[in-house]
PDB file of C-alpha atoms and ligand atoms in Angstrom:
ATOM      1  CA  UNK L   1    -153.475 -46.266 -77.437  1.00  0.00           C
ATOM      2  CA  UNK L   2    -155.572 -47.594 -74.521  1.00  0.00           C
ATOM      3  CA  UNK L   3    -158.668 -45.581 -73.581  1.00  0.00           C
ATOM      4  CA  UNK L   4    -158.027 -43.052 -70.793  1.00  0.00           C
ATOM      5  CA  UNK L   5    -159.484 -44.332 -67.503  1.00  0.00           C
ATOM      6  CA  UNK L   6    -162.650 -42.463 -66.556  1.00  0.00           C
ATOM      7  CA  UNK L   7    -163.224 -40.876 -63.130  1.00  0.00           C
ATOM      8  CA  UNK L   8    -166.369 -43.031 -63.002  1.00  0.00           C
ATOM      9  CA  UNK L   9    -164.370 -46.273 -63.027  1.00  0.00           C
ATOM     10  CA  UNK L  10    -164.315 -48.154 -59.701  1.00  0.00           C
ATOM     11  CA  UNK L  11    -161.429 -48.451 -57.251  1.00  0.00           C
ATOM     12  CA  UNK L  12    -160.221 -52.016 -56.660  1.00  0.00           C
ATOM     13  CA  UNK L  13    -159.313 -53.161 -53.149  1.00  0.00           C
ATOM     14  CA  UNK L  14    -158.071 -56.602 -52.162  1.00  0.00           C
ATOM     15  CA  UNK L  15    -156.873 -58.612 -49.200  1.00  0.00           C
ATOM     16  CA  UNK L  16    -156.494 -62.284 -48.348  1.00  0.00           C
ATOM     17  CA  UNK L  17    -159.895 -62.060 -46.660  1.00  0.00           C
ATOM     18  CA  UNK L  18    -161.947 -59.677 -44.544  1.00  0.00           C
ATOM     19  CA  UNK L  19    -158.989 -57.734 -43.092  1.00  0.00           C
ATOM     20  CA  UNK L  20    -158.969 -55.179 -45.893  1.00  0.00           C
ATOM     21  CA  UNK L  21    -162.505 -54.177 -44.892  1.00  0.00           C
ATOM     22  CA  UNK L  22    -160.782 -52.132 -42.169  1.00  0.00           C
ATOM     23  CA  UNK L  23    -159.069 -50.163 -44.947  1.00  0.00           C
ATOM     24  CA  UNK L  24    -162.212 -50.064 -47.082  1.00  0.00           C
ATOM     25  CA  UNK L  25    -164.131 -48.544 -44.176  1.00  0.00           C
ATOM     26  CA  UNK L  26    -161.727 -45.578 -44.117  1.00  0.00           C
ATOM     27  CA  UNK L  27    -161.687 -45.359 -47.927  1.00  0.00           C
ATOM     28  CA  UNK L  28    -165.488 -45.145 -48.131  1.00  0.00           C
ATOM     29  CA  UNK L  29    -165.516 -42.547 -45.396  1.00  0.00           C
ATOM     30  CA  UNK L  30    -162.961 -40.344 -47.168  1.00  0.00           C
ATOM     31  CA  UNK L  31    -164.244 -41.010 -50.699  1.00  0.00           C
ATOM     32  CA  UNK L  32    -168.039 -41.370 -50.351  1.00  0.00           C
ATOM     33  CA  UNK L  33    -168.790 -40.852 -54.058  1.00  0.00           C
ATOM     34  CA  UNK L  34    -166.462 -43.553 -55.353  1.00  0.00           C
ATOM     35  CA  UNK L  35    -167.497 -47.045 -56.460  1.00  0.00           C
ATOM     36  CA  UNK L  36    -165.427 -49.848 -54.948  1.00  0.00           C
ATOM     37  CA  UNK L  37    -164.841 -53.471 -55.881  1.00  0.00           C
ATOM     38  CA  UNK L  38    -163.590 -55.422 -52.847  1.00  0.00           C
ATOM     39  CA  UNK L  39    -161.946 -58.796 -53.459  1.00  0.00           C
ATOM     40  CA  UNK L  40    -161.378 -61.217 -50.576  1.00  0.00           C
ATOM     41  CA  UNK L  41    -159.017 -64.016 -51.582  1.00  0.00           C
ATOM     42  CA  UNK L  42    -160.432 -66.253 -48.875  1.00  0.00           C
ATOM     43  CA  UNK L  43    -159.959 -69.369 -50.980  1.00  0.00           C
ATOM     44  CA  UNK L  44    -156.193 -68.863 -50.625  1.00  0.00           C
ATOM     45  CA  UNK L  45    -155.949 -67.333 -47.136  1.00  0.00           C
ATOM     46  CA  UNK L  46    -154.109 -66.821 -44.925  1.00  0.00           C
ATOM     47  CA  UNK L  47    -151.265 -65.159 -46.822  1.00  0.00           C
ATOM     48  CA  UNK L  48    -149.118 -64.466 -43.784  1.00  0.00           C
ATOM     49  CA  UNK L  49    -147.836 -67.995 -43.356  1.00  0.00           C
ATOM     50  CA  UNK L  50    -147.342 -68.772 -47.098  1.00  0.00           C
ATOM     51  CA  UNK L  51    -144.287 -68.413 -49.322  1.00  0.00           C
ATOM     52  CA  UNK L  52    -143.499 -65.082 -50.981  1.00  0.00           C
ATOM     53  CA  UNK L  53    -143.905 -66.684 -54.425  1.00  0.00           C
ATOM     54  CA  UNK L  54    -147.395 -67.876 -53.561  1.00  0.00           C
ATOM     55  CA  UNK L  55    -148.548 -64.465 -52.289  1.00  0.00           C
ATOM     56  CA  UNK L  56    -146.956 -62.682 -55.229  1.00  0.00           C
ATOM     57  CA  UNK L  57    -148.707 -64.980 -57.713  1.00  0.00           C
ATOM     58  CA  UNK L  58    -152.076 -64.441 -56.004  1.00  0.00           C
ATOM     59  CA  UNK L  59    -151.580 -60.652 -55.931  1.00  0.00           C
ATOM     60  CA  UNK L  60    -150.727 -60.601 -59.644  1.00  0.00           C
ATOM     61  CA  UNK L  61    -153.712 -62.764 -60.508  1.00  0.00           C
ATOM     62  CA  UNK L  62    -156.138 -60.514 -58.622  1.00  0.00           C
ATOM     63  CA  UNK L  63    -154.566 -57.279 -59.892  1.00  0.00           C
ATOM     64  CA  UNK L  64    -154.728 -58.543 -63.469  1.00  0.00           C
ATOM     65  CA  UNK L  65    -158.417 -59.295 -63.186  1.00  0.00           C
ATOM     66  CA  UNK L  66    -159.218 -55.952 -61.557  1.00  0.00           C
ATOM     67  CA  UNK L  67    -157.071 -53.819 -63.871  1.00  0.00           C
ATOM     68  CA  UNK L  68    -157.407 -55.605 -67.209  1.00  0.00           C
ATOM     69  CA  UNK L  69    -160.908 -57.094 -66.979  1.00  0.00           C
ATOM     70  CA  UNK L  70    -162.844 -54.962 -64.495  1.00  0.00           C
ATOM     71  CA  UNK L  71    -161.319 -51.616 -65.561  1.00  0.00           C
ATOM     72  CA  UNK L  72    -160.470 -50.127 -62.165  1.00  0.00           C
ATOM     73  CA  UNK L  73    -158.877 -46.665 -62.009  1.00  0.00           C
ATOM     74  CA  UNK L  74    -156.722 -47.319 -58.916  1.00  0.00           C
ATOM     75  CA  UNK L  75    -155.739 -50.376 -56.894  1.00  0.00           C
ATOM     76  CA  UNK L  76    -155.444 -50.536 -53.102  1.00  0.00           C
ATOM     77  CA  UNK L  77    -153.504 -53.518 -51.812  1.00  0.00           C
ATOM     78  CA  UNK L  78    -155.291 -53.639 -48.440  1.00  0.00           C
ATOM     79  CA  UNK L  79    -152.951 -56.268 -47.046  1.00  0.00           C
ATOM     80  CA  UNK L  80    -149.585 -55.705 -45.381  1.00  0.00           C
ATOM     81  CA  UNK L  81    -148.288 -59.123 -46.411  1.00  0.00           C
ATOM     82  CA  UNK L  82    -149.157 -58.708 -50.105  1.00  0.00           C
ATOM     83  CA  UNK L  83    -147.820 -55.143 -50.105  1.00  0.00           C
ATOM     84  CA  UNK L  84    -144.555 -56.305 -48.582  1.00  0.00           C
ATOM     85  CA  UNK L  85    -143.876 -59.028 -51.128  1.00  0.00           C
ATOM     86  CA  UNK L  86    -145.732 -57.970 -54.282  1.00  0.00           C
ATOM     87  CA  UNK L  87    -146.275 -54.245 -54.665  1.00  0.00           C
ATOM     88  CA  UNK L  88    -143.046 -53.646 -56.546  1.00  0.00           C
ATOM     89  CA  UNK L  89    -143.919 -56.295 -59.112  1.00  0.00           C
ATOM     90  CA  UNK L  90    -147.468 -54.939 -59.469  1.00  0.00           C
ATOM     91  CA  UNK L  91    -146.229 -51.392 -60.083  1.00  0.00           C
ATOM     92  CA  UNK L  92    -143.682 -52.618 -62.616  1.00  0.00           C
ATOM     93  CA  UNK L  93    -146.295 -54.631 -64.528  1.00  0.00           C
ATOM     94  CA  UNK L  94    -149.085 -51.997 -64.524  1.00  0.00           C
ATOM     95  CA  UNK L  95    -147.294 -48.613 -64.476  1.00  0.00           C
ATOM     96  CA  UNK L  96    -150.425 -46.870 -65.819  1.00  0.00           C
ATOM     97  CA  UNK L  97    -152.487 -47.825 -62.743  1.00  0.00           C
ATOM     98  CA  UNK L  98    -151.882 -45.963 -59.485  1.00  0.00           C
ATOM     99  CA  UNK L  99    -151.336 -48.556 -56.739  1.00  0.00           C
ATOM    100  CA  UNK L 100    -151.549 -47.826 -53.006  1.00  0.00           C
ATOM    101  CA  UNK L 101    -150.203 -50.301 -50.473  1.00  0.00           C
ATOM    102  CA  UNK L 102    -150.370 -50.608 -46.698  1.00  0.00           C
ATOM    103  CA  UNK L 103    -147.403 -50.957 -44.405  1.00  0.00           C
ATOM    104  CA  UNK L 104    -147.081 -51.128 -40.630  1.00  0.00           C
ATOM    105  CA  UNK L 105    -147.203 -47.612 -39.131  1.00  0.00           C
ATOM    106  CA  UNK L 106    -143.635 -47.627 -37.802  1.00  0.00           C
ATOM    107  CA  UNK L 107    -142.911 -44.003 -38.668  1.00  0.00           C
ATOM    108  CA  UNK L 108    -145.872 -42.465 -36.818  1.00  0.00           C
ATOM    109  CA  UNK L 109    -145.212 -44.868 -33.937  1.00  0.00           C
ATOM    110  CA  UNK L 110    -141.577 -43.808 -33.646  1.00  0.00           C
ATOM    111  CA  UNK L 111    -142.612 -40.157 -33.840  1.00  0.00           C
ATOM    112  CA  UNK L 112    -145.132 -40.426 -31.020  1.00  0.00           C
ATOM    113  CA  UNK L 113    -143.593 -42.963 -28.623  1.00  0.00           C
ATOM    114  CA  UNK L 114    -142.226 -41.391 -25.441  1.00  0.00           C
ATOM    115  CA  UNK L 115    -140.582 -44.559 -24.137  1.00  0.00           C
ATOM    116  CA  UNK L 116    -139.023 -45.254 -27.568  1.00  0.00           C
ATOM    117  CA  UNK L 117    -140.252 -48.827 -27.362  1.00  0.00           C
ATOM    118  CA  UNK L 118    -142.855 -49.881 -29.912  1.00  0.00           C
ATOM    119  CA  UNK L 119    -144.529 -53.276 -30.279  1.00  0.00           C
ATOM    120  CA  UNK L 120    -145.252 -54.447 -33.820  1.00  0.00           C
ATOM    121  CA  UNK L 121    -147.839 -57.196 -34.359  1.00  0.00           C
ATOM    122  CA  UNK L 122    -147.918 -58.552 -37.912  1.00  0.00           C
ATOM    123  CA  UNK L 123    -147.851 -61.729 -39.940  1.00  0.00           C
ATOM    124  CA  UNK L 124    -144.718 -63.825 -40.175  1.00  0.00           C
ATOM    125  CA  UNK L 125    -144.540 -62.997 -43.911  1.00  0.00           C
ATOM    126  CA  UNK L 126    -144.602 -59.228 -43.364  1.00  0.00           C
ATOM    127  CA  UNK L 127    -141.975 -59.292 -40.619  1.00  0.00           C
ATOM    128  CA  UNK L 128    -139.647 -61.542 -42.656  1.00  0.00           C
ATOM    129  CA  UNK L 129    -139.886 -59.433 -45.818  1.00  0.00           C
ATOM    130  CA  UNK L 130    -137.102 -57.340 -47.289  1.00  0.00           C
ATOM    131  CA  UNK L 131    -139.490 -54.382 -47.567  1.00  0.00           C
ATOM    132  CA  UNK L 132    -140.153 -54.461 -43.835  1.00  0.00           C
ATOM    133  CA  UNK L 133    -136.410 -54.647 -43.112  1.00  0.00           C
ATOM    134  CA  UNK L 134    -135.892 -51.567 -45.294  1.00  0.00           C
ATOM    135  CA  UNK L 135    -138.731 -49.725 -43.577  1.00  0.00           C
ATOM    136  CA  UNK L 136    -137.161 -50.386 -40.198  1.00  0.00           C
ATOM    137  CA  UNK L 137    -133.735 -49.241 -41.370  1.00  0.00           C
ATOM    138  CA  UNK L 138    -135.224 -46.060 -42.867  1.00  0.00           C
ATOM    139  CA  UNK L 139    -136.367 -44.913 -39.427  1.00  0.00           C
ATOM    140  CA  UNK L 140    -133.428 -43.209 -37.875  1.00  0.00           C
ATOM    141  CA  UNK L 141    -133.427 -42.630 -34.122  1.00  0.00           C
ATOM    142  CA  UNK L 142    -133.533 -44.352 -30.836  1.00  0.00           C
ATOM    143  CA  UNK L 143    -136.795 -46.283 -31.159  1.00  0.00           C
ATOM    144  CA  UNK L 144    -136.626 -49.980 -30.450  1.00  0.00           C
ATOM    145  CA  UNK L 145    -139.194 -52.081 -32.298  1.00  0.00           C
ATOM    146  CA  UNK L 146    -140.273 -55.310 -30.610  1.00  0.00           C
ATOM    147  CA  UNK L 147    -141.530 -57.595 -33.378  1.00  0.00           C
ATOM    148  CA  UNK L 148    -144.153 -60.247 -32.772  1.00  0.00           C
ATOM    149  CA  UNK L 149    -145.377 -62.570 -35.537  1.00  0.00           C
ATOM    150  CA  UNK L 150    -148.963 -63.575 -34.818  1.00  0.00           C
ATOM    151  CA  UNK L 151    -149.471 -66.993 -36.423  1.00  0.00           C
ATOM    152  CA  UNK L 152    -153.109 -67.983 -36.617  1.00  0.00           C
ATOM    153  CA  UNK L 153    -154.553 -64.626 -35.549  1.00  0.00           C
ATOM    154  CA  UNK L 154    -155.739 -63.471 -38.998  1.00  0.00           C
ATOM    155  CA  UNK L 155    -157.354 -66.891 -39.503  1.00  0.00           C
ATOM    156  CA  UNK L 156    -159.168 -66.704 -36.146  1.00  0.00           C
ATOM    157  CA  UNK L 157    -160.505 -63.237 -37.021  1.00  0.00           C
ATOM    158  CA  UNK L 158    -161.475 -64.476 -40.485  1.00  0.00           C
ATOM    159  CA  UNK L 159    -163.429 -67.330 -38.888  1.00  0.00           C
ATOM    160  CA  UNK L 160    -165.134 -64.870 -36.490  1.00  0.00           C
ATOM    161  CA  UNK L 161    -163.901 -67.130 -33.683  1.00  0.00           C
ATOM    162  CA  UNK L 162    -163.844 -64.641 -30.825  1.00  0.00           C
ATOM    163  CA  UNK L 163    -162.579 -67.074 -28.159  1.00  0.00           C
ATOM    164  CA  UNK L 164    -159.578 -68.081 -30.287  1.00  0.00           C
ATOM    165  CA  UNK L 165    -158.990 -64.437 -31.266  1.00  0.00           C
ATOM    166  CA  UNK L 166    -158.914 -63.363 -27.617  1.00  0.00           C
ATOM    167  CA  UNK L 167    -156.591 -66.250 -26.650  1.00  0.00           C
ATOM    168  CA  UNK L 168    -154.129 -65.427 -29.409  1.00  0.00           C
ATOM    169  CA  UNK L 169    -154.217 -61.679 -28.682  1.00  0.00           C
ATOM    170  CA  UNK L 170    -153.409 -62.480 -25.050  1.00  0.00           C
ATOM    171  CA  UNK L 171    -150.544 -64.761 -25.999  1.00  0.00           C
ATOM    172  CA  UNK L 172    -148.970 -62.287 -28.413  1.00  0.00           C
ATOM    173  CA  UNK L 173    -149.428 -59.149 -26.331  1.00  0.00           C
ATOM    174  CA  UNK L 174    -147.885 -60.882 -23.304  1.00  0.00           C
ATOM    175  CA  UNK L 175    -144.965 -62.052 -25.455  1.00  0.00           C
ATOM    176  CA  UNK L 176    -144.095 -58.407 -26.145  1.00  0.00           C
ATOM    177  CA  UNK L 177    -143.115 -57.805 -22.515  1.00  0.00           C
ATOM    178  CA  UNK L 178    -144.247 -54.981 -20.235  1.00  0.00           C
ATOM    179  CA  UNK L 179    -146.557 -52.336 -21.685  1.00  0.00           C
ATOM    180  CA  UNK L 180    -147.152 -48.905 -20.215  1.00  0.00           C
ATOM    181  CA  UNK L 181    -145.768 -45.427 -20.131  1.00  0.00           C
ATOM    182  CA  UNK L 182    -142.803 -45.969 -17.771  1.00  0.00           C
ATOM    183  CA  UNK L 183    -139.247 -46.051 -19.103  1.00  0.00           C
ATOM    184  CA  UNK L 184    -138.468 -49.422 -20.659  1.00  0.00           C
ATOM    185  CA  UNK L 185    -142.138 -50.206 -21.347  1.00  0.00           C
ATOM    186  CA  UNK L 186    -143.874 -50.394 -24.719  1.00  0.00           C
ATOM    187  CA  UNK L 187    -146.185 -47.385 -24.994  1.00  0.00           C
ATOM    188  CA  UNK L 188    -147.259 -47.861 -28.631  1.00  0.00           C
ATOM    189  CA  UNK L 189    -148.615 -50.900 -30.464  1.00  0.00           C
ATOM    190  CA  UNK L 190    -148.615 -51.094 -34.243  1.00  0.00           C
ATOM    191  CA  UNK L 191    -151.258 -53.340 -35.800  1.00  0.00           C
ATOM    192  CA  UNK L 192    -149.312 -54.443 -38.870  1.00  0.00           C
ATOM    193  CA  UNK L 193    -151.980 -56.672 -40.397  1.00  0.00           C
ATOM    194  CA  UNK L 194    -155.285 -55.306 -41.638  1.00  0.00           C
ATOM    195  CA  UNK L 195    -157.213 -58.122 -39.940  1.00  0.00           C
ATOM    196  CA  UNK L 196    -156.013 -57.057 -36.490  1.00  0.00           C
ATOM    197  CA  UNK L 197    -158.052 -53.831 -36.575  1.00  0.00           C
ATOM    198  CA  UNK L 198    -161.071 -56.070 -35.933  1.00  0.00           C
ATOM    199  CA  UNK L 199    -159.524 -57.248 -32.660  1.00  0.00           C
ATOM    200  CA  UNK L 200    -158.925 -53.697 -31.409  1.00  0.00           C
ATOM    201  CA  UNK L 201    -161.205 -54.222 -28.396  1.00  0.00           C
ATOM    202  CA  UNK L 202    -159.037 -57.148 -27.265  1.00  0.00           C
ATOM    203  CA  UNK L 203    -155.843 -55.152 -27.766  1.00  0.00           C
ATOM    204  CA  UNK L 204    -157.170 -52.136 -25.859  1.00  0.00           C
ATOM    205  CA  UNK L 205    -158.273 -54.353 -22.972  1.00  0.00           C
ATOM    206  CA  UNK L 206    -154.915 -56.144 -22.830  1.00  0.00           C
ATOM    207  CA  UNK L 207    -152.653 -53.149 -23.373  1.00  0.00           C
ATOM    208  CA  UNK L 208    -154.547 -50.695 -21.192  1.00  0.00           C
ATOM    209  CA  UNK L 209    -155.846 -47.234 -22.001  1.00  0.00           C
ATOM    210  CA  UNK L 210    -152.462 -45.507 -21.893  1.00  0.00           C
ATOM    211  CA  UNK L 211    -150.945 -47.538 -24.707  1.00  0.00           C
ATOM    212  CA  UNK L 212    -151.484 -46.046 -28.146  1.00  0.00           C
ATOM    213  CA  UNK L 213    -152.696 -48.428 -30.851  1.00  0.00           C
ATOM    214  CA  UNK L 214    -151.992 -47.540 -34.468  1.00  0.00           C
ATOM    215  CA  UNK L 215    -153.507 -48.915 -37.652  1.00  0.00           C
ATOM    216  CA  UNK L 216    -153.394 -47.663 -41.197  1.00  0.00           C
ATOM    217  CA  UNK L 217    -156.883 -47.085 -42.653  1.00  0.00           C
ATOM    218  CA  UNK L 218    -156.924 -43.302 -42.576  1.00  0.00           C
ATOM    219  CA  UNK L 219    -153.447 -42.599 -43.996  1.00  0.00           C
ATOM    220  CA  UNK L 220    -154.174 -45.053 -46.829  1.00  0.00           C
ATOM    221  CA  UNK L 221    -157.458 -43.286 -47.592  1.00  0.00           C
ATOM    222  CA  UNK L 222    -155.740 -39.883 -47.644  1.00  0.00           C
ATOM    223  CA  UNK L 223    -153.012 -41.172 -49.957  1.00  0.00           C
ATOM    224  CA  UNK L 224    -155.645 -42.681 -52.259  1.00  0.00           C
ATOM    225  CA  UNK L 225    -157.505 -39.381 -52.510  1.00  0.00           C
ATOM    226  CA  UNK L 226    -154.254 -37.560 -53.253  1.00  0.00           C
ATOM    227  CA  UNK L 227    -153.313 -39.970 -56.073  1.00  0.00           C
ATOM    228  CA  UNK L 228    -156.795 -39.714 -57.601  1.00  0.00           C
ATOM    229  CA  UNK L 229    -156.567 -35.941 -57.516  1.00  0.00           C
ATOM    230  CA  UNK L 230    -153.149 -35.992 -59.175  1.00  0.00           C
ATOM    231  CA  UNK L 231    -154.402 -38.355 -61.885  1.00  0.00           C
ATOM    232  CA  UNK L 232    -157.591 -36.247 -62.280  1.00  0.00           C
ATOM    233  CA  UNK L 233    -159.675 -39.327 -61.552  1.00  0.00           C
ATOM    234  CA  UNK L 234    -161.446 -38.141 -58.413  1.00  0.00           C
ATOM    235  CA  UNK L 235    -165.225 -38.497 -58.596  1.00  0.00           C
ATOM    236  CA  UNK L 236    -167.335 -35.807 -57.012  1.00  0.00           C
ATOM    237  CA  UNK L 237    -170.963 -36.114 -55.853  1.00  0.00           C
ATOM    238  CA  UNK L 238    -173.839 -36.100 -55.576  1.00  0.00           C
ATOM    239  CA  UNK L 239    -174.291 -39.859 -56.014  1.00  0.00           C
ATOM    240  CA  UNK L 240    -173.248 -42.231 -53.207  1.00  0.00           C
ATOM    241  CA  UNK L 241    -170.634 -44.763 -54.260  1.00  0.00           C
ATOM    242  CA  UNK L 242    -171.560 -48.414 -54.789  1.00  0.00           C
ATOM    243  CA  UNK L 243    -169.761 -51.396 -53.341  1.00  0.00           C
ATOM    244  CA  UNK L 244    -169.322 -54.730 -55.099  1.00  0.00           C
ATOM    245  CA  UNK L 245    -168.030 -57.671 -53.068  1.00  0.00           C
ATOM    246  CA  UNK L 246    -166.163 -60.583 -54.647  1.00  0.00           C
ATOM    247  CA  UNK L 247    -164.581 -63.614 -53.013  1.00  0.00           C
ATOM    248  CA  UNK L 248    -162.542 -66.621 -54.081  1.00  0.00           C
ATOM    249  CA  UNK L 249    -164.126 -68.365 -51.069  1.00  0.00           C
ATOM    250  CA  UNK L 250    -167.545 -68.086 -49.518  1.00  0.00           C
ATOM    251  CA  UNK L 251    -169.327 -64.896 -50.626  1.00  0.00           C
ATOM    252  CA  UNK L 252    -172.061 -64.918 -47.926  1.00  0.00           C
ATOM    253  CA  UNK L 253    -169.332 -64.916 -45.257  1.00  0.00           C
ATOM    254  CA  UNK L 254    -167.782 -61.827 -46.821  1.00  0.00           C
ATOM    255  CA  UNK L 255    -171.192 -60.175 -47.126  1.00  0.00           C
ATOM    256  CA  UNK L 256    -171.889 -60.837 -43.450  1.00  0.00           C
ATOM    257  CA  UNK L 257    -168.489 -59.405 -42.461  1.00  0.00           C
ATOM    258  CA  UNK L 258    -169.089 -56.317 -44.608  1.00  0.00           C
ATOM    259  CA  UNK L 259    -172.491 -55.884 -42.993  1.00  0.00           C
ATOM    260  CA  UNK L 260    -170.868 -56.090 -39.583  1.00  0.00           C
ATOM    261  CA  UNK L 261    -167.769 -53.957 -40.120  1.00  0.00           C
ATOM    262  CA  UNK L 262    -168.742 -51.334 -42.681  1.00  0.00           C
ATOM    263  CA  UNK L 263    -171.100 -48.509 -42.163  1.00  0.00           C
ATOM    264  CA  UNK L 264    -172.972 -46.897 -45.008  1.00  0.00           C
ATOM    265  CA  UNK L 265    -175.055 -48.307 -47.848  1.00  0.00           C
ATOM    266  CA  UNK L 266    -175.142 -52.109 -48.216  1.00  0.00           C
ATOM    267  CA  UNK L 267    -173.065 -53.843 -50.824  1.00  0.00           C
ATOM    268  CA  UNK L 268    -174.272 -55.387 -54.067  1.00  0.00           C
TER     269      UNK L 268
HETATM  270  N1  LIG W 301    -154.632 -59.015 -43.778  1.00  0.00           N
HETATM  271  C1  LIG W 301    -153.351 -59.392 -44.229  1.00  0.00           C
HETATM  272  C2  LIG W 301    -152.252 -58.440 -43.802  1.00  0.00           C
HETATM  273  O1  LIG W 301    -152.516 -57.270 -43.645  1.00  0.00           O
HETATM  274  C3  LIG W 301    -152.942 -60.831 -44.243  1.00  0.00           C
HETATM  275  C4  LIG W 301    -153.498 -61.776 -43.255  1.00  0.00           C
HETATM  276  C5  LIG W 301    -153.215 -63.187 -43.705  1.00  0.00           C
HETATM  277  O2  LIG W 301    -153.846 -63.602 -44.681  1.00  0.00           O
HETATM  278  O3  LIG W 301    -152.331 -63.829 -43.132  1.00  0.00           O
HETATM  279  O4  LIG W 301    -151.115 -58.826 -43.656  1.00  0.00           O
END
């Protein structure tokens, strides 16, 4: 029998790069006493324009290391693309480990849109996936989703290239068509890639203050807390949780991004 996983074990979080820090920020806010290991697979990014087999193999490799070698108590796949193509395989291979994924916030968007027109910005891989098609079908009702793959945007954000990020945001927001609160206009934008949360200022400027912008950090953090409670693996205070950063690419770049985007105690 394997040892039961202790509540003191860390939570593993991974993404193709820095995008998952937007999820980690919400996780650390909701679960301040937990230790986290954050893995950025920068050496193999971006995922969004790669084959499903490639992303699935990377996700399995990272999950194996975190679950079998680093002893995490729960895994958060902080990447829409990896969730879309790999989460089923991860859950089948490690049924003993609770696994939380992220998916574009179509349901809350459909529930809150008054014009029933919602723009969805995501990677090509997410939008082409079977899981995304099923998610769309599962939302009954009159909402029309306007899908926009954003090639190159995650990479521009990863490179902290603000000029390229702004250019690409402009191109993709304009491609969606008219935004606003009048009939026929898109009144809600879904950020369906965890990187895009770091371009929120650009999206707000381009879409205008009346357009609602949805991302997924907080619902993922709530779901994580719920699963930990159910598994009796929730850690309570008083100690503040520690953060360990790991990267298959350049670690100082990840450390600088974490410094910039996370609040709270610095990472090890
Ligand atoms: N941040 C990832 C996502 O949420 C993937 C970005 C990429 O590597 O293309 O989809």
